[in-house]
Structure formats: C-alpha cells, structure tokens
PDB file of C-alpha atoms in Angstrom:
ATOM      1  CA  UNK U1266     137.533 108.176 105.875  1.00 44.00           C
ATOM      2  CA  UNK U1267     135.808 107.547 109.275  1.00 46.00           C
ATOM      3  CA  UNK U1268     138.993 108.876 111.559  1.00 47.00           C
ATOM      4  CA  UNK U1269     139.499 111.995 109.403  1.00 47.00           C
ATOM      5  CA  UNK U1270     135.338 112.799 109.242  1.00 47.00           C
ATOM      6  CA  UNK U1271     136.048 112.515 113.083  1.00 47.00           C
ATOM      7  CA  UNK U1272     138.619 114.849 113.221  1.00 44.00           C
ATOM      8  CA  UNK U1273     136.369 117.356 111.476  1.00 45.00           C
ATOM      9  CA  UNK U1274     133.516 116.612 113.653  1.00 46.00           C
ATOM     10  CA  UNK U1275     135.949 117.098 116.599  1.00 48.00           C
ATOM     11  CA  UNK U1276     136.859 121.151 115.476  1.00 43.00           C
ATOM     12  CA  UNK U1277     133.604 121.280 114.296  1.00 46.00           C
ATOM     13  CA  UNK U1278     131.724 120.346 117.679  1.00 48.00           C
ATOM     14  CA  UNK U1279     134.479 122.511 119.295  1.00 46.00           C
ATOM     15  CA  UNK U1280     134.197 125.881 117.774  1.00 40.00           C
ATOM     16  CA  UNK U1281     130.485 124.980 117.739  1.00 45.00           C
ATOM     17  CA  UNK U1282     129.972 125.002 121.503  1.00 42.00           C
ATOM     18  CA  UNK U1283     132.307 128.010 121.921  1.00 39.00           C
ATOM     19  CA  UNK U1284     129.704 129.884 119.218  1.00 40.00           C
ATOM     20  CA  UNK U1285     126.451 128.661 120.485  1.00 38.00           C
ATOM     21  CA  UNK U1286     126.824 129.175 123.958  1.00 38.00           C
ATOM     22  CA  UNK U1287     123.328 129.820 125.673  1.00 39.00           C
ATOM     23  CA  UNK U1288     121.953 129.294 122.391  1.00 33.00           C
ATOM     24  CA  UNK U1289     118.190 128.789 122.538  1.00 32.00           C
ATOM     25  CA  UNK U1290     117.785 126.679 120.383  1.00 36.00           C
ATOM     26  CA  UNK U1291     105.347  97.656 111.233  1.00 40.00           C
ATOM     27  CA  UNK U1292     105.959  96.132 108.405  1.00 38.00           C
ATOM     28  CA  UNK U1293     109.881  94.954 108.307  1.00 43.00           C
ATOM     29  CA  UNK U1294     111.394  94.588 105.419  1.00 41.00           C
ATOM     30  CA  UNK U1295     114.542  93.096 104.156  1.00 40.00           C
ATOM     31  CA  UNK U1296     115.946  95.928 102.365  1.00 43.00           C
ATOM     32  CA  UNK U1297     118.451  95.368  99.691  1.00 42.00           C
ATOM     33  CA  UNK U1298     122.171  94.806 100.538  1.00 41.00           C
ATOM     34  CA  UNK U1299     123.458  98.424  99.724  1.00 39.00           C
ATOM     35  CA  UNK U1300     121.376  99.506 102.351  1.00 43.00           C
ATOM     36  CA  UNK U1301     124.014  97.534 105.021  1.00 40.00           C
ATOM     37  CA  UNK U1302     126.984  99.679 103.493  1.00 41.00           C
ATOM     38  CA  UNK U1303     128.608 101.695 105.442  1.00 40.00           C
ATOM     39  CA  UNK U1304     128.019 105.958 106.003  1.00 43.00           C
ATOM     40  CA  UNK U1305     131.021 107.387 107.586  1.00 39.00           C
ATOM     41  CA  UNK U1306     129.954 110.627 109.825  1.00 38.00           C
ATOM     42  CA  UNK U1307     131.385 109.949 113.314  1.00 39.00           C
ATOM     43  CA  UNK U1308     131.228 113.099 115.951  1.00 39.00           C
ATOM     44  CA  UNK U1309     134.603 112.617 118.238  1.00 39.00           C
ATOM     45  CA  UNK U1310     135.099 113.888 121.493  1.00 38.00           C
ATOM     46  CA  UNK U1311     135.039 118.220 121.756  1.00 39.00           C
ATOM     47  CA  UNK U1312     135.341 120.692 124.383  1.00 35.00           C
ATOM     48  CA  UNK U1313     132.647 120.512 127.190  1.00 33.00           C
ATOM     49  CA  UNK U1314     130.009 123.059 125.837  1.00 36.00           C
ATOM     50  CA  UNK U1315     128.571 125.953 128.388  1.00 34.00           C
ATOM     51  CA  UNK U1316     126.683 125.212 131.441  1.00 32.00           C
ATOM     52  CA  UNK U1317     123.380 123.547 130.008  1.00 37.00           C
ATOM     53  CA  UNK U1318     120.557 124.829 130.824  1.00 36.00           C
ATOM     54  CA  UNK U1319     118.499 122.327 133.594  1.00 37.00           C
ATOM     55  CA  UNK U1320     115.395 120.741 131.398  1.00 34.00           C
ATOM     56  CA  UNK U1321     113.195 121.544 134.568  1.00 34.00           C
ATOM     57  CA  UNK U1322     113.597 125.312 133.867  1.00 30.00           C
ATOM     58  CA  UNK U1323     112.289 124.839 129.811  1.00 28.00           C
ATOM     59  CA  UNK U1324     109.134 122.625 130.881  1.00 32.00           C
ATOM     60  CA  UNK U1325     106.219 122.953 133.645  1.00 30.00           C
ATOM     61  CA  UNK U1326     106.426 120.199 135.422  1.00 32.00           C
ATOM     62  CA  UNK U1327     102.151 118.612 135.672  1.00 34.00           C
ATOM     63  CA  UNK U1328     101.068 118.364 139.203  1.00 32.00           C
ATOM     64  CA  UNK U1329     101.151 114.400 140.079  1.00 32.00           C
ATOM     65  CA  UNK U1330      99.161 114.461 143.324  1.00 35.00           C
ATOM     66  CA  UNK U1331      96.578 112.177 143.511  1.00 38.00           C
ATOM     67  CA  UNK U1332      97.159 111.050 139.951  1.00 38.00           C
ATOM     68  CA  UNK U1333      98.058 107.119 139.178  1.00 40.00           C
ATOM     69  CA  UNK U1334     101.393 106.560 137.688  1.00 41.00           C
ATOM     70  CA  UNK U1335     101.403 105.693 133.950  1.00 42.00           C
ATOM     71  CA  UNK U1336     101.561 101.996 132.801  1.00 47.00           C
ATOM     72  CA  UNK U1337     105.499 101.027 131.941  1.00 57.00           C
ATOM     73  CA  UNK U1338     105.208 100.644 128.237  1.00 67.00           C
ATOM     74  CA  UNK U1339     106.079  96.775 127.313  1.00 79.00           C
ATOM     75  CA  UNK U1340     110.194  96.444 126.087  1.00 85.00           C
ATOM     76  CA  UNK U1341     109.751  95.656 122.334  1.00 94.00           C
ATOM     77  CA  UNK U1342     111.036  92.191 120.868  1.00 95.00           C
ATOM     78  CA  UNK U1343     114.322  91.511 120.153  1.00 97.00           C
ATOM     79  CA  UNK U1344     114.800  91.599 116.490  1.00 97.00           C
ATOM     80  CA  UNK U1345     116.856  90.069 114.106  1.00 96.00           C
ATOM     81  CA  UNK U1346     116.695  92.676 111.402  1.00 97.00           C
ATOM     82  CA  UNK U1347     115.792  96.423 111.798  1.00 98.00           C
ATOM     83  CA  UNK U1348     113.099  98.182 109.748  1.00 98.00           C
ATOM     84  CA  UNK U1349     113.331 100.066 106.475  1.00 98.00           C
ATOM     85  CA  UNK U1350     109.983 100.572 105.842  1.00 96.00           C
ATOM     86  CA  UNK U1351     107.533 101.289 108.429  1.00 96.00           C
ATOM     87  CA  UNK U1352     103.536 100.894 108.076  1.00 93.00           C
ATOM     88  CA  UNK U1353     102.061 104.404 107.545  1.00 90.00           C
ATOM     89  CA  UNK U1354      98.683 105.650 106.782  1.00 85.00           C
ATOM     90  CA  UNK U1355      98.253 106.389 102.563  1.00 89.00           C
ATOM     91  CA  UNK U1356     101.230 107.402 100.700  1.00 94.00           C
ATOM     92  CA  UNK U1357     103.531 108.985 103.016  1.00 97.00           C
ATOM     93  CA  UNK U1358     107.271 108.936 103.380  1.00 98.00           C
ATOM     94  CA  UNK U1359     109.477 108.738 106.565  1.00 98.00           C
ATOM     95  CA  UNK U1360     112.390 111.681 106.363  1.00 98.00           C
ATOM     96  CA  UNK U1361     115.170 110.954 109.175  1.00 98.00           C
ATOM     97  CA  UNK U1362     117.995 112.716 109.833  1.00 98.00           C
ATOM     98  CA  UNK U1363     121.638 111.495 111.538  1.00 98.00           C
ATOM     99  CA  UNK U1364     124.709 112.792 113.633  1.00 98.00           C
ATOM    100  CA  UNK U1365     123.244 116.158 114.584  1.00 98.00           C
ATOM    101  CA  UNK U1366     122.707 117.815 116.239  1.00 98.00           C
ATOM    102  CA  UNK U1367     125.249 120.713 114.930  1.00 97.00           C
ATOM    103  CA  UNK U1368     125.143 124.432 115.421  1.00 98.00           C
ATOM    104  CA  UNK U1369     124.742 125.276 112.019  1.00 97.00           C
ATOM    105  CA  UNK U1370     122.860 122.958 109.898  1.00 98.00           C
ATOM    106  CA  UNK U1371     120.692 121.291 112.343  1.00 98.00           C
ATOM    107  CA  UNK U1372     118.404 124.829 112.528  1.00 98.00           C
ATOM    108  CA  UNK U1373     118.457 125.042 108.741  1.00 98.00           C
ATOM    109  CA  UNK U1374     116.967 121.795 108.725  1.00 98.00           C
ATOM    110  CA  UNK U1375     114.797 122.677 110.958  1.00 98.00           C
ATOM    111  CA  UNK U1376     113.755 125.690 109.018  1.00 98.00           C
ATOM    112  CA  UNK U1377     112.990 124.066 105.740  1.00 98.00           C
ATOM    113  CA  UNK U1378     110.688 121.356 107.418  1.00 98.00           C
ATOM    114  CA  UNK U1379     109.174 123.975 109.009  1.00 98.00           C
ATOM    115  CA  UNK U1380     108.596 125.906 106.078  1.00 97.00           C
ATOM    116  CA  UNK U1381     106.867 123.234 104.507  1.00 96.00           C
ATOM    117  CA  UNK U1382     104.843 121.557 107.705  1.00 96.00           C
ATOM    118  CA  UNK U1383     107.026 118.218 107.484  1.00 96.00           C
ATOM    119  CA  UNK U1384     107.983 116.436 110.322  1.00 97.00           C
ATOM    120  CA  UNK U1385     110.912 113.589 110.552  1.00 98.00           C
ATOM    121  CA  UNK U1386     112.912 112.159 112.944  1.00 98.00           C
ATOM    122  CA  UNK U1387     116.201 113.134 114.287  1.00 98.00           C
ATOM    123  CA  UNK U1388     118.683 110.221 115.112  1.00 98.00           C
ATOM    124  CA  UNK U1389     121.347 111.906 117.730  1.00 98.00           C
ATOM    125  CA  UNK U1390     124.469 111.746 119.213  1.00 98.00           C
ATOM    126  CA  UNK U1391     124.126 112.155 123.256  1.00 98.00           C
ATOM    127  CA  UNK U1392     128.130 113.717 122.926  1.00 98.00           C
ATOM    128  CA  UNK U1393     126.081 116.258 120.762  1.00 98.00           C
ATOM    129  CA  UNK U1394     123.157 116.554 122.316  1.00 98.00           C
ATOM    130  CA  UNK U1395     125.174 117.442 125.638  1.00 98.00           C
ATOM    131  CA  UNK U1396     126.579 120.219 123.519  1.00 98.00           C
ATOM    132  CA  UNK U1397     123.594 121.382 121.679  1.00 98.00           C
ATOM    133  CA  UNK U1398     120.706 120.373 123.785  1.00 98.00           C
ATOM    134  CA  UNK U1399     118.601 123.481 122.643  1.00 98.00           C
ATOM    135  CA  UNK U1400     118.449 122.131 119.567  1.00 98.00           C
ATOM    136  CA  UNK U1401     117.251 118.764 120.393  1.00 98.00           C
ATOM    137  CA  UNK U1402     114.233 120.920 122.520  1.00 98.00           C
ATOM    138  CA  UNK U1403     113.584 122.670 119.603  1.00 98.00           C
ATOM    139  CA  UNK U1404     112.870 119.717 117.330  1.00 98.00           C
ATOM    140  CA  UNK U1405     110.917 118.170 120.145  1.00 98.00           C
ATOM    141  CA  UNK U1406     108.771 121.443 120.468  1.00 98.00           C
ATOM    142  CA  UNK U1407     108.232 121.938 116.519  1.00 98.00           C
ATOM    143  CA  UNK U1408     106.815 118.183 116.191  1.00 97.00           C
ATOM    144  CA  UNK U1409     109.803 116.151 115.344  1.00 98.00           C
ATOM    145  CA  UNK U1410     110.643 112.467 116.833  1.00 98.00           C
ATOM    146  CA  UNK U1411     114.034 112.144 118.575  1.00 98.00           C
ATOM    147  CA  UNK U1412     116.105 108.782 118.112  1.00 98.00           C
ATOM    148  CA  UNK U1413     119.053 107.264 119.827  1.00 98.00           C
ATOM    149  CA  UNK U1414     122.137 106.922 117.463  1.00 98.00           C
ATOM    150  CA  UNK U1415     124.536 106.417 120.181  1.00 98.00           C
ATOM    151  CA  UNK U1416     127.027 108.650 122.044  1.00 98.00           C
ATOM    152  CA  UNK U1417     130.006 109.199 119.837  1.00 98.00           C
ATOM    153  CA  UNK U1418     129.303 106.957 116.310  1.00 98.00           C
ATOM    154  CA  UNK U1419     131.581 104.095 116.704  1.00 98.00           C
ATOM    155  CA  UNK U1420     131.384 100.391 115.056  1.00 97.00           C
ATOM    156  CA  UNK U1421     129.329  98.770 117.686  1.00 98.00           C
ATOM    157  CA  UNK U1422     129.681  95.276 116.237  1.00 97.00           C
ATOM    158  CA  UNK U1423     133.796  95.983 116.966  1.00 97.00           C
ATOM    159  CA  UNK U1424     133.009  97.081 120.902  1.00 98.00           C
ATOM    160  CA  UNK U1425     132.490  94.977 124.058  1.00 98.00           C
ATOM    161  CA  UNK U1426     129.242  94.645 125.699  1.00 98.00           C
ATOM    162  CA  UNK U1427     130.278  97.003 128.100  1.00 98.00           C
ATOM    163  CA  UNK U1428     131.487  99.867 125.716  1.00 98.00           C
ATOM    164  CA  UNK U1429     127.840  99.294 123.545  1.00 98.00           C
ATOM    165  CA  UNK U1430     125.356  99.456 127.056  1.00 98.00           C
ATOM    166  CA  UNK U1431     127.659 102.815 127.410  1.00 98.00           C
ATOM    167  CA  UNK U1432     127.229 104.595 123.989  1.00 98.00           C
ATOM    168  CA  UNK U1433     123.685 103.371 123.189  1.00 98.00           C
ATOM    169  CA  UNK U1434     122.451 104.006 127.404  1.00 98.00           C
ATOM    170  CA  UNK U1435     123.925 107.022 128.373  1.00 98.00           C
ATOM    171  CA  UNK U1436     122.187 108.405 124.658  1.00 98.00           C
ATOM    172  CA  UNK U1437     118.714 107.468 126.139  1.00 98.00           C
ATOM    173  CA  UNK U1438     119.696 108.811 129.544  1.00 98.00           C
ATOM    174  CA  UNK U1439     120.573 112.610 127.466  1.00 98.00           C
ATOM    175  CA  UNK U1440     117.908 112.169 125.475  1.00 98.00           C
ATOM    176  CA  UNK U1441     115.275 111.787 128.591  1.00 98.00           C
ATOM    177  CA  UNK U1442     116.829 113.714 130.540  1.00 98.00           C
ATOM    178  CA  UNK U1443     116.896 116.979 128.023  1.00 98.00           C
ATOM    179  CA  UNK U1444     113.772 115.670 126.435  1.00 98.00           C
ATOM    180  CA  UNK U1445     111.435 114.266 129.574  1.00 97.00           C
ATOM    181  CA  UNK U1446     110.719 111.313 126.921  1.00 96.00           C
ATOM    182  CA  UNK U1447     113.286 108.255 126.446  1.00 97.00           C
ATOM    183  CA  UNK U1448     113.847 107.451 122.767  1.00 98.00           C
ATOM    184  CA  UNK U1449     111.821 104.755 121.531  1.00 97.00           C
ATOM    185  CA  UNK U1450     114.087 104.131 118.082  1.00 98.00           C
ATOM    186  CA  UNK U1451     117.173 103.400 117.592  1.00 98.00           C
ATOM    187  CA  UNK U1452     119.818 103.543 114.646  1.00 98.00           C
ATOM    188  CA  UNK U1453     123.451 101.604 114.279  1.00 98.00           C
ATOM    189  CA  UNK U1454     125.727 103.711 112.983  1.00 98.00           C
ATOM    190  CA  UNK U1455     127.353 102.965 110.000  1.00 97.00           C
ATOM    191  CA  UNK U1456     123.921 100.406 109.725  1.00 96.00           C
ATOM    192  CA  UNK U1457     125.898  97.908 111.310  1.00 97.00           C
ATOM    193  CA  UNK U1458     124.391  95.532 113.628  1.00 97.00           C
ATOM    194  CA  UNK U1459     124.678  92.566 115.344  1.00 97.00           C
ATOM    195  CA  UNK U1460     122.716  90.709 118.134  1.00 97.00           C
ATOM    196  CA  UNK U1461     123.724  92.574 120.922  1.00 98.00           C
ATOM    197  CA  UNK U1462     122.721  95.824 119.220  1.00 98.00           C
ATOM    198  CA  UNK U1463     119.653  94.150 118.872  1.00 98.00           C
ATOM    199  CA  UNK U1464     119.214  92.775 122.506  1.00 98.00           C
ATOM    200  CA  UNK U1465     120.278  95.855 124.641  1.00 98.00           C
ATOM    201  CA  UNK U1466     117.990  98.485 122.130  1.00 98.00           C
ATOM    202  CA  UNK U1467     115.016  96.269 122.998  1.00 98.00           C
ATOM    203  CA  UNK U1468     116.453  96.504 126.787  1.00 97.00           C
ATOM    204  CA  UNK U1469     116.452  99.811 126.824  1.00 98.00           C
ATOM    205  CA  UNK U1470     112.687  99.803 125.223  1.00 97.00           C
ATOM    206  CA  UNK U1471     113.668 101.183 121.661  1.00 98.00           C
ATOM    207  CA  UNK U1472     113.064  99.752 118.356  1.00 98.00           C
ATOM    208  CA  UNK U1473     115.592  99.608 115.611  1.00 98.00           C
ATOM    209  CA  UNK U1474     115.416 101.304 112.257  1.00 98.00           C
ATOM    210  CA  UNK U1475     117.428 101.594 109.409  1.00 98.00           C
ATOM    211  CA  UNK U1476     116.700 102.941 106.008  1.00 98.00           C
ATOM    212  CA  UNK U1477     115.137 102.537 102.579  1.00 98.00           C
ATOM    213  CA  UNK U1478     116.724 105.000 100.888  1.00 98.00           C
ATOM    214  CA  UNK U1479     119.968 106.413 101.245  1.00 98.00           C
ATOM    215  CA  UNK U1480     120.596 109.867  99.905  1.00 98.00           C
ATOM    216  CA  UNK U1481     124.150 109.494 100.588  1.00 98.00           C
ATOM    217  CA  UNK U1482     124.707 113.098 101.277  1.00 98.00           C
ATOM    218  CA  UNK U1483     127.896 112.700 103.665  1.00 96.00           C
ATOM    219  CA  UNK U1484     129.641 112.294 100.880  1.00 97.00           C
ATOM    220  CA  UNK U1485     127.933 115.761  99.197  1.00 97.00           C
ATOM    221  CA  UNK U1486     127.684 113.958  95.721  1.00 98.00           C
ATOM    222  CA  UNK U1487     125.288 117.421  94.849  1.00 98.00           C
ATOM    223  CA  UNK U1488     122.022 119.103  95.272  1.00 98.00           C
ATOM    224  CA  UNK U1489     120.998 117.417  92.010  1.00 98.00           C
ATOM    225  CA  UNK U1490     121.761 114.218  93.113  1.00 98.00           C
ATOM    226  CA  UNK U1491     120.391 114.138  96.408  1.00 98.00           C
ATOM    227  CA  UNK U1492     116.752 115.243  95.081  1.00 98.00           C
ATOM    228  CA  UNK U1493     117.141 112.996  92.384  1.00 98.00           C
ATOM    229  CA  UNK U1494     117.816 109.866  94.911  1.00 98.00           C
ATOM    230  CA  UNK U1495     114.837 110.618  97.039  1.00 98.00           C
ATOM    231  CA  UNK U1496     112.136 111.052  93.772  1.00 98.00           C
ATOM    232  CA  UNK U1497     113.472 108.329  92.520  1.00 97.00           C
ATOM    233  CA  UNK U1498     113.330 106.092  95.799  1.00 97.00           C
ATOM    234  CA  UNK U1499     109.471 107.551  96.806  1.00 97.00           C
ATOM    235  CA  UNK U1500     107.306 104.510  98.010  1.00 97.00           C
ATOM    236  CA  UNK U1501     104.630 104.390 100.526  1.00 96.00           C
ATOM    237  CA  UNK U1502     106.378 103.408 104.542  1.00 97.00           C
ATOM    238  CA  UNK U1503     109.987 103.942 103.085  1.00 98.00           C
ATOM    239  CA  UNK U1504     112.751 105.863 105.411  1.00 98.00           C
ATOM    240  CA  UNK U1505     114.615 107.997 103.542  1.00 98.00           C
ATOM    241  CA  UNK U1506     118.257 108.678 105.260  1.00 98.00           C
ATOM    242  CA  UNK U1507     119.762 112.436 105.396  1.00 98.00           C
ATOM    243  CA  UNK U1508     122.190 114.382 107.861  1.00 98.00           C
ATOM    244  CA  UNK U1509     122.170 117.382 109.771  1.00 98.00           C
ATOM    245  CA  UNK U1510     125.230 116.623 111.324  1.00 97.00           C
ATOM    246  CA  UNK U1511     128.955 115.151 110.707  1.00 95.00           C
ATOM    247  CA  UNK U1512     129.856 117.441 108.152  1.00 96.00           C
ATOM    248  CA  UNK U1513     129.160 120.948 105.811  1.00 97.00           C
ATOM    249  CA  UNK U1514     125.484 119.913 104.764  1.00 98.00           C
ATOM    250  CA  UNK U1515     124.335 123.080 102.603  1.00 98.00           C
ATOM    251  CA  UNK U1516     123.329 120.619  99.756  1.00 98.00           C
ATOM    252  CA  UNK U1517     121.252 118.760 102.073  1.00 98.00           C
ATOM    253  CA  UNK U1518     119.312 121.879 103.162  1.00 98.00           C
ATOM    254  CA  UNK U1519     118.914 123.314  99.712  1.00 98.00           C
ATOM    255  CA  UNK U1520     117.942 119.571  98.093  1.00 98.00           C
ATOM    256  CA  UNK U1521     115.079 119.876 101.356  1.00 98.00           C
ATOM    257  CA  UNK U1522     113.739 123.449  99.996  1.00 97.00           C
ATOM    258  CA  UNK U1523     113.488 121.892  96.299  1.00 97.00           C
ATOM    259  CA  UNK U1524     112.018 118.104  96.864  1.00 98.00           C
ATOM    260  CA  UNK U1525     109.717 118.806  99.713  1.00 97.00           C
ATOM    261  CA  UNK U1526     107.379 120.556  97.613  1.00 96.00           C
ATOM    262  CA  UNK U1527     107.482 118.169  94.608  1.00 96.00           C
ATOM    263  CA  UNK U1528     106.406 115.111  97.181  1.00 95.00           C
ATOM    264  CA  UNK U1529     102.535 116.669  96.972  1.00 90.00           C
ATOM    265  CA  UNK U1530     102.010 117.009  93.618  1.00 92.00           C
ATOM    266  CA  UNK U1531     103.326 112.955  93.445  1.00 95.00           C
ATOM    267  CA  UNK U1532     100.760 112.402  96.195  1.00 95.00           C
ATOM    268  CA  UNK U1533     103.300 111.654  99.090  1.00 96.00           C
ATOM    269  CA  UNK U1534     102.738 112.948 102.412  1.00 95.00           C
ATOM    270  CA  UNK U1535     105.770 112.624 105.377  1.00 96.00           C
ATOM    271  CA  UNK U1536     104.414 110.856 108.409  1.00 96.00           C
ATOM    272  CA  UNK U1537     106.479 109.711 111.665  1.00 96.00           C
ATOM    273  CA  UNK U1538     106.107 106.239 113.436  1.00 92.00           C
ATOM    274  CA  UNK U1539     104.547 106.117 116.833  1.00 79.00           C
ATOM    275  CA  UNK U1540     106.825 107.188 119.588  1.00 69.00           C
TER     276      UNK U1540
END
C-alpha cells in the first residue's frame, strides 16, 4: 500500500510541477493505541519543479541596524511520547493537515478554512514544498502554522541516524528558508517513532505531535464518514488528523465545507498551538 501510494504521489508531484509552474500560490496525553497505526501517504521523488521563486523577493526584509539580535529560543525537551492533545484556551479543536502540499487540493483546503475563518496547521514534505513553495507562503500569509513532516515520508524508525538528520533537517532548512520561520512541530510519518525521532526533533528545536483523532481520509472511506469521525471525536485540546496531500482528497474538502460550520453551534472553536 505504501510503495504503490508512492508511485501515485510520484506522477502526481510530476505533472503537478509541470502544471503549476510560477504558480502564486501542553498537556500530553497517552492517546489510545489505534492512534500508533499506521497512515500510508508517502510523496516519492518527482521532476525538479520550475525555478522557485527566491523568498527574499515575496518578503521586505526589516532594517536590523542598530537593533539587538533576538534571544535563541531554548531547544525543547526530549520526549518520550508526542502530543495528541494540546492545552488550548475554552473549547477549541486543533485541525492539521499532512503530505501536502499538492497543486490541487492543498488550495481547496485552503479555501474552505478560509471561508469559514479557521486556521490549522500544515505538516509538509520539504520534496513538496521545493515543488510547491507558493503554497506553503500562502498558508503562512492566511494564518496557518507550518510543521515539519520530513522530506519524502519514509519509516524513520527503519533509517540510520544519518538518513533521519537528512529527511527531518533539510525539511526545517525548506521550511525556513521559503518561510523566514523554522518549524517548531514536528510529525512521524506513519506516527511512528522512536528515540532518535525524538532526540534530533528537539535538536532541531521542534516539538512532536501526533493526533487525537484520525479521520482516516487516505483511505477515502466517504464524505459521510469523515464528518462523522471528527463530530464524533470533538473534545477540548484534541488534534484532529486530515490530508491535503498524498492522494485525490475531494472528500476531505467537501467533509471541511459541511463540519466546519456544525463545530459552532457544538460550542467548539479551532485554535493553533504557539509557534
């Protein structure tokens, strides 16, 4: 299942980059064992997108003479488990997104939060994000928190040390370097982990987080279902896992137009963890 979601990814990401060219875009919890099993959306390698535009030319850069350099923000702990919940303010629910981002769904995702003011976080792949970096400004500019989910989706618990400071740091370094801001989260794929994932995250100055909920819509199991799994799983700090990328996600995108409006009248907000 992984390999042949990879293969897709692969012609996906390809005629992707060859379409969107120039496109201008606190409280851990042990969560319950499902939670561990594995989600198979792996982007594989594609064709080198279009020249990407240079971050300096999207941003004015803030005069820095005669201003003191910012404090280096502390490297978190190294944990032993990651988060599915997260501490919020009221009732409010954490949306998060994997494996974009993709030419295609990714701004339909982006359109329904928009359409109803909801923010969530976007867990990407740096191979993607070196295809589709307009994308990854565009989230960034609309309000939306950026996480690291590793270059290309592999089993890091399977990889050397070397092969896991390469997927999970040259992610920051695309991230940052489209972005200005390193990621501060980070999320296994497949939500496997192991101490080293652990170690080199807090390294690199990111957190980990998993998920509460798992609307297990890689595997499209239906609009119905998906918007039934996230009702269902509502609770105040809980992450609830989507996709915008590795796959056709049109039943993601339509469950997002019919559940974001019920989460208000159940007295949920969406909020975002601290950067």
């Amino acid at each position: 299942m992984i390999h042949g979601r990879r293969r897709a990814l692969r012609l996906g990401a390809g005629l992707g980059a060859a379409a969107a060219t120039g496109l201008v875009a606190a409280c851990q919890a042990a969560a319950p064992e499902h939670h561990a099993a594995a989600k198979a959306a792996a982007p594989a390698a594609g064709p080198q997108a279009a020249v990407q535009r240079n971050p300096a030319t999207y941003r004015l850069r803030p005069m820095t003479a005669g201003v003191a350099p910012a404090r280096q923000k502390a490297a978190p702990p190294v944990r032993e488990k990651p988060f599915y919940e997260l501490p919020v303010a009221g009732r409010a629910v954490v949306l998060s997104f994997d494996d974009g981002p993709e030419p295609t769904y990714t701004p339909e995702v982006l359109d329904a939060l928009a359409a109803h003011d909801v923010k969530a976080m976007f867990f990407v792949c740096g191979e993607m994000v070196s295809y589709f970096p307009d994308l990854v400004r565009r989230a960034v500019d609309e309000g939306h928190l950026i996480g690291n989910h590793t270059w290309s989706h592999p089993a890091l618990p399977r990889m050397s040390m070397a092969k896991i400071k390469d997927e999970m740091g040259r992610t920051s370094e695309i991230v940052e370097k489209t972005t200005g801001v390193a990621p501060s989260w980070f999320r296994a794929p497949f939500g496997w982990w192991d101490k080293r994932t652990f170690t080199y995250g807090a390294h690199l100055g990111m957190e980990p987080l998993a998920w509460y909920v798992d609307t297990m819509d890689w595997s499209e199991p239906g609009t119905d279902k998906i918007v039934k799994t996230v009702l269902d799983g509502l609770g105040s700090g809980r992450v609830i896992l989507h996709h915008d990328g590795g796959g056709v996600r049109k039943q993601t995108v339509a469950a997002l137009h019919r559940y974001l409006p019920q989460l208000a009248s159940r007295g949920y907000a969406t909020s975002l963890p601290r950067p």
